[in-house]
Amino acid sequence: MSPALTIRPYSEGALTQAAAKLRAGELVAFPTETVYGLGADATNDDAVAGIFAAKQRPSFNPLISHFPDRDAAAKHAIFDARADKLADAFWPGALTLVLPKRSDSNVSQLTTAGLPSIAVRVPAHEMARALLRAVGRPIAAPSANRSGRISPTTAAHVAASLGNAIGMILDGGPCGVGLESTVIDLTTDRVVMLRPGGITRDQVAEVLGCDVVMAETDDNAPKSPGMLTSHYAPGLPVRLNATAPDQKKYGHEILLAFGDCVTKGFDKVLWLSITGDDREAAANLFAKLHEADQKRFDGIAIAPIPDHGLGLAINDRMKRASAPRTLHPTP
């Protein structure tokens, strides 16, 4: 029988309890600056398997290992000059690096999906880093929601999605960025963006002084979370680049609006950003998707969002949210 879910506002006592649970092989959801993560001891096979079970996640999809600082990450991943530059520029922060895994790393192969690489991140959220320091081990932590569903930016989102599939949520309030980390693959000579996120492609290219290649979707052996075709999906169908309501085909639609867009004729309008600010839209994205995903509507329409800056990451999430959901369905 699953334990009753405990939601504890952040405190020293709550932190101590969460760290003890993680060291004991239990699952704990905790806040980062991007989204809430579903944490487990990355060195414990059984604990990591618990993440896949709770999320109902395809087992081949790798997880990100979180660390309190670069030195801790370097005990498990091999950093080259490029990785050092990016870590210096963006850590702690919303950047994940996929690097060769050290031969003496004890991070579970379930965490890395059996790949010779490991995805590592140092989050900027002080509560997350305090928890990582208290645990003293790498923490594997995908977003704390059912696989393929909307990522959570509040403790309430986690509870609604996972319920008693986990034992504890460390509540740190709403996430500041609201969009998952950018994932950069440095395992080859090329610099490849596996997933757009809070750090833009241009920012990475400027630091490294080279081109950054965009990876293609991979439904067979992804090297990073967020690479499946259908992902981040609400229960309602999603229509992209909506410039007017389509009641004949989609019925009653709710619009996620951005900037100077047409809002007339939609059943309800939720604003990602009235001013057309991509950073504001990114921070609001998942919270507004949660709010829009109501049974009284027939679909969710997304206003056009320019495909540059953080708009690239927002559109990536929305394309996956609108993709056909025949692959790896979730109940």
mmCIF file of C-alpha atoms in Angstrom:
data_model
loop_
_atom_site.group_PDB
_atom_site.id
_atom_site.type_symbol
_atom_site.label_atom_id
_atom_site.label_comp_id
_atom_site.label_asym_id
_atom_site.label_seq_id
_atom_site.Cartn_x
_atom_site.Cartn_y
_atom_site.Cartn_z
ATOM 1 C CA MET A 1 0.000 0.000 0.000
ATOM 2 C CA SER A 2 1.391 3.416 -0.965
ATOM 3 C CA PRO A 3 2.234 5.821 1.879
ATOM 4 C CA ALA A 4 0.095 8.910 2.357
ATOM 5 C CA LEU A 5 1.583 11.932 0.640
ATOM 6 C CA THR A 6 3.191 14.523 2.926
ATOM 7 C CA ILE A 7 3.611 18.119 1.714
ATOM 8 C CA ARG A 8 5.977 20.115 3.916
ATOM 9 C CA PRO A 9 6.799 23.809 3.492
ATOM 10 C CA TYR A 10 10.548 24.349 3.419
ATOM 11 C CA SER A 11 12.228 24.453 6.824
ATOM 12 C CA GLU A 12 15.355 22.959 8.381
ATOM 13 C CA GLY A 13 13.238 20.128 9.789
ATOM 14 C CA ALA A 14 11.602 19.450 6.433
ATOM 15 C CA LEU A 15 15.003 19.511 4.714
ATOM 16 C CA THR A 16 16.396 16.992 7.204
ATOM 17 C CA GLN A 17 13.408 14.713 6.705
ATOM 18 C CA ALA A 18 13.630 14.934 2.906
ATOM 19 C CA ALA A 19 17.364 14.169 2.924
ATOM 20 C CA ALA A 20 16.834 11.152 5.183
ATOM 21 C CA LYS A 21 14.123 9.805 2.892
ATOM 22 C CA LEU A 22 16.337 10.187 -0.180
ATOM 23 C CA ARG A 23 19.266 8.431 1.525
ATOM 24 C CA ALA A 24 16.864 5.638 2.496
ATOM 25 C CA GLY A 25 15.899 5.078 -1.142
ATOM 26 C CA GLU A 26 12.555 6.901 -1.079
ATOM 27 C CA LEU A 27 11.234 9.448 -3.582
ATOM 28 C CA VAL A 28 10.972 13.138 -2.725
ATOM 29 C CA ALA A 29 9.698 15.938 -4.965
ATOM 30 C CA PHE A 30 11.541 19.223 -4.503
ATOM 31 C CA PRO A 31 11.665 22.671 -6.131
ATOM 32 C CA THR A 32 14.304 23.912 -8.540
ATOM 33 C CA GLU A 33 14.378 27.223 -10.391
ATOM 34 C CA THR A 34 13.072 25.442 -13.510
ATOM 35 C CA VAL A 35 10.346 22.982 -12.441
ATOM 36 C CA TYR A 36 9.741 20.635 -9.502
ATOM 37 C CA GLY A 37 11.922 17.534 -9.673
ATOM 38 C CA LEU A 38 11.077 14.001 -8.566
ATOM 39 C CA GLY A 39 14.230 13.048 -6.729
ATOM 40 C CA ALA A 40 15.854 9.708 -5.941
ATOM 41 C CA ASP A 41 19.351 8.618 -4.966
ATOM 42 C CA ALA A 42 20.997 8.332 -8.409
ATOM 43 C CA THR A 43 23.350 5.639 -7.121
ATOM 44 C CA ASN A 44 20.525 3.364 -5.924
ATOM 45 C CA ASP A 45 19.045 1.119 -8.645
ATOM 46 C CA ASP A 46 15.847 0.447 -6.705
ATOM 47 C CA ALA A 47 15.295 4.123 -5.925
ATOM 48 C CA VAL A 48 15.797 5.140 -9.563
ATOM 49 C CA ALA A 49 13.434 2.371 -10.664
ATOM 50 C CA GLY A 50 10.906 3.961 -8.324
ATOM 51 C CA ILE A 51 11.056 7.154 -10.407
ATOM 52 C CA PHE A 52 10.157 5.239 -13.572
ATOM 53 C CA ALA A 53 7.317 3.465 -11.748
ATOM 54 C CA ALA A 54 5.894 6.662 -10.241
ATOM 55 C CA LYS A 55 6.115 8.568 -13.526
ATOM 56 C CA GLN A 56 5.152 5.573 -15.690
ATOM 57 C CA ARG A 57 8.146 6.626 -17.774
ATOM 58 C CA PRO A 58 9.769 4.660 -20.653
ATOM 59 C CA SER A 59 12.825 2.980 -19.119
ATOM 60 C CA PHE A 60 15.137 3.996 -21.971
ATOM 61 C CA ASN A 61 14.666 7.709 -21.309
ATOM 62 C CA PRO A 62 17.704 8.917 -19.296
ATOM 63 C CA LEU A 63 17.508 11.096 -16.195
ATOM 64 C CA ILE A 64 19.476 14.182 -15.147
ATOM 65 C CA SER A 65 21.730 13.828 -12.101
ATOM 66 C CA HIS A 66 21.798 16.917 -9.884
ATOM 67 C CA PHE A 67 24.770 18.135 -7.841
ATOM 68 C CA PRO A 68 25.402 20.997 -5.394
ATOM 69 C CA ASP A 69 28.454 22.264 -7.342
ATOM 70 C CA ARG A 70 30.748 21.612 -10.290
ATOM 71 C CA ASP A 71 33.345 19.712 -8.247
ATOM 72 C CA ALA A 72 30.715 17.201 -7.126
ATOM 73 C CA ALA A 73 29.568 16.724 -10.733
ATOM 74 C CA ALA A 74 33.180 16.244 -11.895
ATOM 75 C CA LYS A 75 33.447 13.126 -9.706
ATOM 76 C CA HIS A 76 31.014 11.430 -12.096
ATOM 77 C CA ALA A 77 31.440 13.236 -15.446
ATOM 78 C CA ILE A 78 34.516 14.085 -17.549
ATOM 79 C CA PHE A 79 34.716 17.827 -18.164
ATOM 80 C CA ASP A 80 36.585 19.230 -21.160
ATOM 81 C CA ALA A 81 37.415 22.886 -21.819
ATOM 82 C CA ARG A 82 33.981 23.489 -23.366
ATOM 83 C CA ALA A 83 32.190 22.028 -20.356
ATOM 84 C CA ASP A 84 34.283 24.144 -18.001
ATOM 85 C CA LYS A 85 33.394 27.309 -19.938
ATOM 86 C CA LEU A 86 29.673 26.552 -19.858
ATOM 87 C CA ALA A 87 29.751 25.586 -16.184
ATOM 88 C CA ASP A 88 31.578 28.831 -15.351
ATOM 89 C CA ALA A 89 29.059 30.857 -17.349
ATOM 90 C CA PHE A 90 25.771 29.222 -16.362
ATOM 91 C CA TRP A 91 26.148 27.180 -13.162
ATOM 92 C CA PRO A 92 24.389 27.191 -10.885
ATOM 93 C CA GLY A 93 21.522 27.534 -13.329
ATOM 94 C CA ALA A 94 19.190 26.096 -15.945
ATOM 95 C CA LEU A 95 21.803 24.222 -17.987
ATOM 96 C CA THR A 96 22.341 20.460 -18.189
ATOM 97 C CA LEU A 97 25.526 19.067 -19.724
ATOM 98 C CA VAL A 98 25.701 15.593 -21.260
ATOM 99 C CA LEU A 99 29.288 14.449 -20.770
ATOM 100 C CA PRO A 100 31.255 11.192 -20.844
ATOM 101 C CA LYS A 101 30.608 9.240 -17.645
ATOM 102 C CA ARG A 102 33.631 8.468 -15.474
ATOM 103 C CA SER A 103 34.489 4.767 -15.278
ATOM 104 C CA ASP A 104 34.498 4.912 -11.472
ATOM 105 C CA SER A 105 31.117 6.683 -11.194
ATOM 106 C CA ASN A 106 28.608 4.744 -9.112
ATOM 107 C CA VAL A 107 25.593 6.459 -10.695
ATOM 108 C CA SER A 108 23.075 3.777 -11.637
ATOM 109 C CA GLN A 109 22.877 2.621 -15.256
ATOM 110 C CA LEU A 110 19.112 3.091 -14.909
ATOM 111 C CA THR A 111 19.834 6.814 -14.463
ATOM 112 C CA THR A 112 21.921 6.958 -17.646
ATOM 113 C CA ALA A 113 19.733 4.491 -19.590
ATOM 114 C CA GLY A 114 22.827 2.339 -20.060
ATOM 115 C CA LEU A 115 24.617 5.033 -22.083
ATOM 116 C CA PRO A 116 28.333 5.847 -21.628
ATOM 117 C CA SER A 117 27.315 9.458 -20.965
ATOM 118 C CA ILE A 118 25.757 11.183 -17.980
ATOM 119 C CA ALA A 119 23.534 14.277 -17.830
ATOM 120 C CA VAL A 120 24.607 16.610 -15.006
ATOM 121 C CA ARG A 121 23.249 19.874 -13.610
ATOM 122 C CA VAL A 122 23.886 22.252 -10.718
ATOM 123 C CA PRO A 123 20.548 23.971 -9.981
ATOM 124 C CA ALA A 124 20.408 27.602 -8.879
ATOM 125 C CA HIS A 125 17.544 27.110 -6.402
ATOM 126 C CA GLU A 126 18.979 27.461 -2.896
ATOM 127 C CA MET A 127 16.575 24.883 -1.422
ATOM 128 C CA ALA A 128 17.572 22.345 -4.061
ATOM 129 C CA ARG A 129 21.276 22.884 -3.450
ATOM 130 C CA ALA A 130 20.801 22.709 0.318
ATOM 131 C CA LEU A 131 19.008 19.392 -0.146
ATOM 132 C CA LEU A 132 21.758 18.080 -2.428
ATOM 133 C CA ARG A 133 24.406 19.035 0.132
ATOM 134 C CA ALA A 134 22.418 17.365 2.921
ATOM 135 C CA VAL A 135 22.004 14.125 0.967
ATOM 136 C CA GLY A 136 25.647 13.996 -0.115
ATOM 137 C CA ARG A 137 24.879 11.887 -3.190
ATOM 138 C CA PRO A 138 23.859 12.624 -6.791
ATOM 139 C CA ILE A 139 20.104 13.002 -7.073
ATOM 140 C CA ALA A 140 18.353 11.834 -10.222
ATOM 141 C CA ALA A 141 15.389 14.119 -10.768
ATOM 142 C CA PRO A 142 13.148 14.368 -13.817
ATOM 143 C CA SER A 143 10.110 16.640 -13.635
ATOM 144 C CA ALA A 144 7.708 15.540 -10.894
ATOM 145 C CA ASN A 145 4.737 14.550 -13.057
ATOM 146 C CA ARG A 146 3.385 11.539 -14.931
ATOM 147 C CA SER A 147 5.534 10.876 -17.989
ATOM 148 C CA GLY A 148 4.541 12.938 -21.005
ATOM 149 C CA ARG A 149 2.251 15.231 -19.012
ATOM 150 C CA ILE A 150 2.584 18.902 -18.115
ATOM 151 C CA SER A 151 5.630 19.732 -16.015
ATOM 152 C CA PRO A 152 4.892 21.007 -12.478
ATOM 153 C CA THR A 153 5.842 24.464 -11.264
ATOM 154 C CA THR A 154 4.099 24.274 -7.859
ATOM 155 C CA ALA A 155 3.752 21.638 -5.142
ATOM 156 C CA ALA A 156 0.028 21.459 -5.946
ATOM 157 C CA HIS A 157 0.835 20.463 -9.547
ATOM 158 C CA VAL A 158 3.020 17.626 -8.239
ATOM 159 C CA ALA A 159 0.330 16.396 -5.869
ATOM 160 C CA ALA A 160 -2.328 16.480 -8.588
ATOM 161 C CA SER A 161 -0.169 14.492 -11.019
ATOM 162 C CA LEU A 162 1.561 11.957 -8.760
ATOM 163 C CA GLY A 163 -0.576 11.815 -5.612
ATOM 164 C CA ASN A 164 0.379 8.950 -3.318
ATOM 165 C CA ALA A 165 2.838 7.497 -5.842
ATOM 166 C CA ILE A 166 5.439 9.439 -3.817
ATOM 167 C CA GLY A 167 5.788 10.002 -0.095
ATOM 168 C CA MET A 168 6.870 13.623 0.261
ATOM 169 C CA ILE A 169 6.908 16.991 -1.482
ATOM 170 C CA LEU A 170 9.268 19.684 -0.219
ATOM 171 C CA ASP A 171 7.243 22.840 -0.939
ATOM 172 C CA GLY A 172 9.332 25.843 -1.933
ATOM 173 C CA GLY A 173 6.613 27.857 -3.658
ATOM 174 C CA PRO A 174 6.302 28.522 -7.423
ATOM 175 C CA CYS A 175 9.339 27.938 -9.630
ATOM 176 C CA GLY A 176 10.990 31.087 -10.948
ATOM 177 C CA VAL A 177 11.962 30.001 -14.482
ATOM 178 C CA GLY A 178 9.078 27.606 -15.130
ATOM 179 C CA LEU A 179 10.788 25.913 -18.080
ATOM 180 C CA GLU A 180 13.115 22.915 -17.948
ATOM 181 C CA SER A 181 16.859 23.248 -18.287
ATOM 182 C CA THR A 182 18.612 23.515 -21.625
ATOM 183 C CA VAL A 183 20.462 20.266 -22.406
ATOM 184 C CA ILE A 184 23.786 20.453 -24.271
ATOM 185 C CA ASP A 185 25.583 17.331 -25.511
ATOM 186 C CA LEU A 186 29.385 17.593 -25.393
ATOM 187 C CA THR A 187 30.221 13.917 -25.946
ATOM 188 C CA THR A 188 31.471 14.561 -29.505
ATOM 189 C CA ASP A 189 33.374 17.322 -31.297
ATOM 190 C CA ARG A 190 30.067 18.981 -32.169
ATOM 191 C CA VAL A 191 28.090 21.027 -29.667
ATOM 192 C CA VAL A 192 24.525 19.715 -29.846
ATOM 193 C CA MET A 193 21.452 21.186 -28.159
ATOM 194 C CA LEU A 194 19.353 18.162 -27.208
ATOM 195 C CA ARG A 195 16.634 20.242 -25.549
ATOM 196 C CA PRO A 196 16.041 24.012 -25.635
ATOM 197 C CA GLY A 197 15.330 25.554 -22.263
ATOM 198 C CA GLY A 198 16.103 28.420 -19.907
ATOM 199 C CA ILE A 199 19.535 29.069 -21.495
ATOM 200 C CA THR A 200 19.238 29.982 -25.168
ATOM 201 C CA ARG A 201 21.144 28.559 -28.114
ATOM 202 C CA ASP A 202 22.674 31.968 -28.816
ATOM 203 C CA GLN A 203 23.936 32.265 -25.240
ATOM 204 C CA VAL A 204 25.698 28.897 -25.471
ATOM 205 C CA ALA A 205 27.184 29.738 -28.871
ATOM 206 C CA GLU A 206 28.470 33.095 -27.589
ATOM 207 C CA VAL A 207 30.277 31.497 -24.642
ATOM 208 C CA LEU A 208 31.860 28.737 -26.734
ATOM 209 C CA GLY A 209 32.466 30.802 -29.891
ATOM 210 C CA CYS A 210 31.116 28.074 -32.163
ATOM 211 C CA ASP A 211 27.907 26.853 -33.793
ATOM 212 C CA VAL A 212 25.373 24.932 -31.728
ATOM 213 C CA VAL A 213 23.560 22.204 -33.668
ATOM 214 C CA MET A 214 19.937 21.354 -32.888
ATOM 215 C CA ALA A 215 19.308 17.643 -32.287
ATOM 216 C CA GLU A 216 16.473 15.775 -33.938
ATOM 217 C CA THR A 217 13.668 14.104 -31.981
ATOM 218 C CA ASP A 218 14.582 10.570 -30.919
ATOM 219 C CA ASP A 219 11.851 8.125 -29.890
ATOM 220 C CA ASN A 220 14.165 5.087 -29.801
ATOM 221 C CA ALA A 221 17.270 5.970 -27.796
ATOM 222 C CA PRO A 222 17.143 9.590 -26.563
ATOM 223 C CA LYS A 223 20.305 10.945 -24.897
ATOM 224 C CA SER A 224 18.308 13.445 -22.881
ATOM 225 C CA PRO A 225 14.901 13.925 -21.268
ATOM 226 C CA GLY A 226 12.392 15.826 -23.386
ATOM 227 C CA MET A 227 13.399 14.290 -26.744
ATOM 228 C CA LEU A 228 10.327 12.087 -27.248
ATOM 229 C CA THR A 229 7.937 13.266 -29.958
ATOM 230 C CA SER A 230 4.945 13.341 -27.625
ATOM 231 C CA HIS A 231 5.780 14.998 -24.328
ATOM 232 C CA TYR A 232 4.540 17.671 -21.905
ATOM 233 C CA ALA A 233 1.013 16.797 -23.006
ATOM 234 C CA PRO A 234 -2.189 17.950 -21.278
ATOM 235 C CA GLY A 235 -5.340 15.851 -21.477
ATOM 236 C CA LEU A 236 -6.916 18.153 -24.083
ATOM 237 C CA PRO A 237 -5.687 18.355 -27.691
ATOM 238 C CA VAL A 238 -3.373 21.270 -28.422
ATOM 239 C CA ARG A 239 -3.503 23.477 -31.551
ATOM 240 C CA LEU A 240 -0.457 25.589 -32.385
ATOM 241 C CA ASN A 241 -0.116 29.008 -34.052
ATOM 242 C CA ALA A 242 -3.800 29.763 -33.591
ATOM 243 C CA THR A 243 -4.728 33.085 -35.165
ATOM 244 C CA ALA A 244 -8.506 32.612 -34.816
ATOM 245 C CA PRO A 245 -10.867 30.154 -33.109
ATOM 246 C CA ASP A 246 -11.831 27.020 -35.035
ATOM 247 C CA GLN A 247 -15.101 26.038 -33.396
ATOM 248 C CA LYS A 248 -16.180 23.801 -36.286
ATOM 249 C CA LYS A 249 -13.233 21.442 -35.832
ATOM 250 C CA TYR A 250 -12.202 21.986 -32.227
ATOM 251 C CA GLY A 251 -15.395 23.165 -30.524
ATOM 252 C CA HIS A 252 -14.907 25.169 -27.348
ATOM 253 C CA GLU A 253 -11.295 26.311 -27.163
ATOM 254 C CA ILE A 254 -9.291 28.073 -24.498
ATOM 255 C CA LEU A 255 -6.481 30.283 -25.798
ATOM 256 C CA LEU A 256 -3.022 30.690 -24.345
ATOM 257 C CA ALA A 257 -2.353 34.205 -25.602
ATOM 258 C CA PHE A 258 0.923 35.990 -26.321
ATOM 259 C CA GLY A 259 1.570 39.596 -27.277
ATOM 260 C CA ASP A 260 -0.462 41.151 -30.080
ATOM 261 C CA CYS A 261 -2.696 38.185 -30.933
ATOM 262 C CA VAL A 262 -6.369 37.652 -31.770
ATOM 263 C CA THR A 263 -8.387 36.732 -28.671
ATOM 264 C CA LYS A 264 -11.941 37.352 -29.905
ATOM 265 C CA GLY A 265 -14.151 34.273 -30.239
ATOM 266 C CA PHE A 266 -12.293 31.967 -27.870
ATOM 267 C CA ASP A 267 -14.217 30.598 -24.886
ATOM 268 C CA LYS A 268 -11.557 31.796 -22.469
ATOM 269 C CA VAL A 269 -8.184 33.524 -22.695
ATOM 270 C CA LEU A 270 -5.178 32.934 -20.448
ATOM 271 C CA TRP A 271 -2.175 35.181 -21.003
ATOM 272 C CA LEU A 272 1.338 33.800 -21.239
ATOM 273 C CA SER A 273 2.498 37.392 -21.678
ATOM 274 C CA ILE A 274 0.393 40.392 -22.634
ATOM 275 C CA THR A 275 3.515 42.349 -23.582
ATOM 276 C CA GLY A 276 5.015 39.551 -25.713
ATOM 277 C CA ASP A 277 7.884 38.928 -23.268
ATOM 278 C CA ASP A 278 9.333 35.459 -23.944
ATOM 279 C CA ARG A 279 10.853 35.177 -20.456
ATOM 280 C CA GLU A 280 7.499 35.912 -18.818
ATOM 281 C CA ALA A 281 5.809 33.438 -21.174
ATOM 282 C CA ALA A 282 8.329 30.724 -20.315
ATOM 283 C CA ALA A 283 7.776 31.234 -16.597
ATOM 284 C CA ASN A 284 3.987 31.039 -17.062
ATOM 285 C CA LEU A 285 3.892 28.209 -19.611
ATOM 286 C CA PHE A 286 3.281 25.088 -17.557
ATOM 287 C CA ALA A 287 1.146 26.797 -14.916
ATOM 288 C CA LYS A 288 -1.160 28.147 -17.644
ATOM 289 C CA LEU A 289 -1.278 24.741 -19.368
ATOM 290 C CA HIS A 290 -2.399 23.201 -16.079
ATOM 291 C CA GLU A 291 -5.031 25.913 -15.693
ATOM 292 C CA ALA A 292 -6.244 25.459 -19.286
ATOM 293 C CA ASP A 293 -6.547 21.673 -19.110
ATOM 294 C CA GLN A 294 -10.220 21.612 -18.059
ATOM 295 C CA LYS A 295 -12.897 19.154 -19.161
ATOM 296 C CA ARG A 296 -15.336 21.953 -20.001
ATOM 297 C CA PHE A 297 -13.180 22.841 -23.020
ATOM 298 C CA ASP A 298 -12.590 20.753 -26.157
ATOM 299 C CA GLY A 299 -9.080 21.958 -26.885
ATOM 300 C CA ILE A 300 -6.245 24.344 -26.091
ATOM 301 C CA ALA A 301 -5.168 26.872 -28.719
ATOM 302 C CA ILE A 302 -1.701 28.430 -28.565
ATOM 303 C CA ALA A 303 -1.124 31.875 -30.074
ATOM 304 C CA PRO A 304 1.895 32.268 -32.394
ATOM 305 C CA ILE A 305 5.149 32.788 -30.488
ATOM 306 C CA PRO A 306 8.294 33.981 -32.328
ATOM 307 C CA ASP A 307 10.780 31.120 -32.726
ATOM 308 C CA HIS A 308 13.818 32.836 -31.214
ATOM 309 C CA GLY A 309 15.278 33.335 -27.739
ATOM 310 C CA LEU A 310 13.179 31.483 -25.164
ATOM 311 C CA GLY A 311 10.446 31.253 -27.804
ATOM 312 C CA LEU A 312 12.465 28.399 -29.316
ATOM 313 C CA ALA A 313 12.127 26.392 -26.092
ATOM 314 C CA ILE A 314 8.449 27.320 -25.642
ATOM 315 C CA ASN A 315 7.603 26.213 -29.190
ATOM 316 C CA ASP A 316 9.586 22.999 -28.690
ATOM 317 C CA ARG A 317 7.427 22.151 -25.650
ATOM 318 C CA MET A 318 4.225 23.036 -27.453
ATOM 319 C CA LYS A 319 5.085 20.935 -30.535
ATOM 320 C CA ARG A 320 5.595 17.950 -28.273
ATOM 321 C CA ALA A 321 2.400 18.730 -26.353
ATOM 322 C CA SER A 322 0.444 18.741 -29.625
ATOM 323 C CA ALA A 323 2.064 15.621 -31.133
ATOM 324 C CA PRO A 324 0.081 12.390 -31.662
ATOM 325 C CA ARG A 325 0.027 10.426 -28.407
ATOM 326 C CA THR A 326 0.063 6.862 -29.679
ATOM 327 C CA LEU A 327 3.687 6.418 -28.499
ATOM 328 C CA HIS A 328 4.106 5.454 -24.824
ATOM 329 C CA PRO A 329 0.587 6.511 -23.701
ATOM 330 C CA THR A 330 -0.047 7.437 -20.103
ATOM 331 C CA PRO A 331 -3.296 6.648 -18.316
#
